[in-house]
Steps between C-alpha positions, in 0.01 A plus 500: 500500500474179700654679797256790467205259485625318810535826686149605400356169621687536827364849552150380421533218748630743763209731432255212527653390826487856629134534408424164657682607815297821514177307450595248766591780739170671431307179558690427817437853625128468425491162668683634807269799521193278472646258754578784741155651458334162546712427806424842651134452424504155660679636806245780528215253461656275762549790741146622442372147536692454825368832632147400400541160667624670818206741486256217441654296780469799734140558389422131544657502843295805598190334359577185698542712813174678426322169455672354804419781738180623342618858447772700329813526712699823494786399726786277393559151635183470706545188715246223529409598856374849406158414646660491844691826475435758767473877473862566598643240263302640208625852568854366522460323163392825334767702691227733617697667777745629239218636286298653784790662683716620211253664265268799514212357304262690270126488535357192331361573156171370366696243299671383820172459685351322199790253493439421868126468443557264207710273723234515772226413251700209359612352830240596760171655392388545139206720599688782675511817289606860537228752563395676180455835674815507713819343356757344737737792437241715681384238750155343511136604519467621857139615474255643247710814473797302369845427635622498858627829652869449418738472207842347448829677435873460549646744753839655437765257625232269639296206382147485367223608732139619534396861555167658589321642196286720730469588865392193697331536838584289803276192514437499124554180301824544303528156342257210449687176446178306443479677163871492427659179627518153348503186717692193390326165551822339624879524504535293182295752303720782633816310398367437150414868467839628617702250293304605190631858532831652388750553779426864591125451489537185712703694756245780499223252568688349792517855639133555422372178658410454862327256734182573690220326686174625351301391803580433864668161541470450123775354282795714398448622143733628230396836357630749246372789291552569131475878510672798665343432840791261569743795496389623844813533712550447873548788740831490682356644820152482657454869428551444128237227472172653383293214349435158656222240523310467826595133537733244348209333318376820337601640162350844557763766576389806696679829539636523856557873458420774253700451182575800283489489121840388369602339830626142481267233631687267735380188676626244750596170338503329837121523522492182294682196633762424234516120522563358157574166666142480625377562145703213356812692402739415780870468429 
């Protein structure tokens, strides 16, 4: 009987130890799971916090640049001497030759023109607005009848261009830049404007800007247009050229020959003296 009692007590003790082991294992497993979850959560919070700090640092840096330069910069690593950059150096920074030469570009949308106008309003002239009657995708208000006598399209295998929307007689005014063009007050305003644009828009605007004296012996000015009139291409031969101003100081383009409806309107870029250096954009 004593032996049986001893055996029973031993079994009870073994059972108790077994139960205690199970309980301890359960507690340890719960503790490990909680520890793992907490650790993973802490790691996630740390990673998210680090990402947020990097984002905030980047935002702060951009804000500092905006405050420093007075406008939002859309190119990376703009050096301190940006105010002295010339036309060629700016195009090289944006890699414009690659963009202009390697892509057949679509016609600018209304959203694209609006983006450019917003930058112009912010950096140059807050009062300039699009015409309510004629949107920039169609041109500008040429006269009381509406838009100028041409429209924009992309030719097969070619770039964007302007084409006569009706028959145009020789001697008729084809384009009136006094109603279409914008004049920059100085080279610094032009730089601010271009640097405030995304790369492709900046490259487009370097293509769509030119220099011109608006009066004889007057200062060289920087001009551009924020509508389809800037898509007028240059004729490759004198016989192809069909619309030019009468002088280098004029912005009125006359038809030098009859132009049939649907025919491309081509000018001579050399009419205007392209001297960005004389307008403050040398180098």
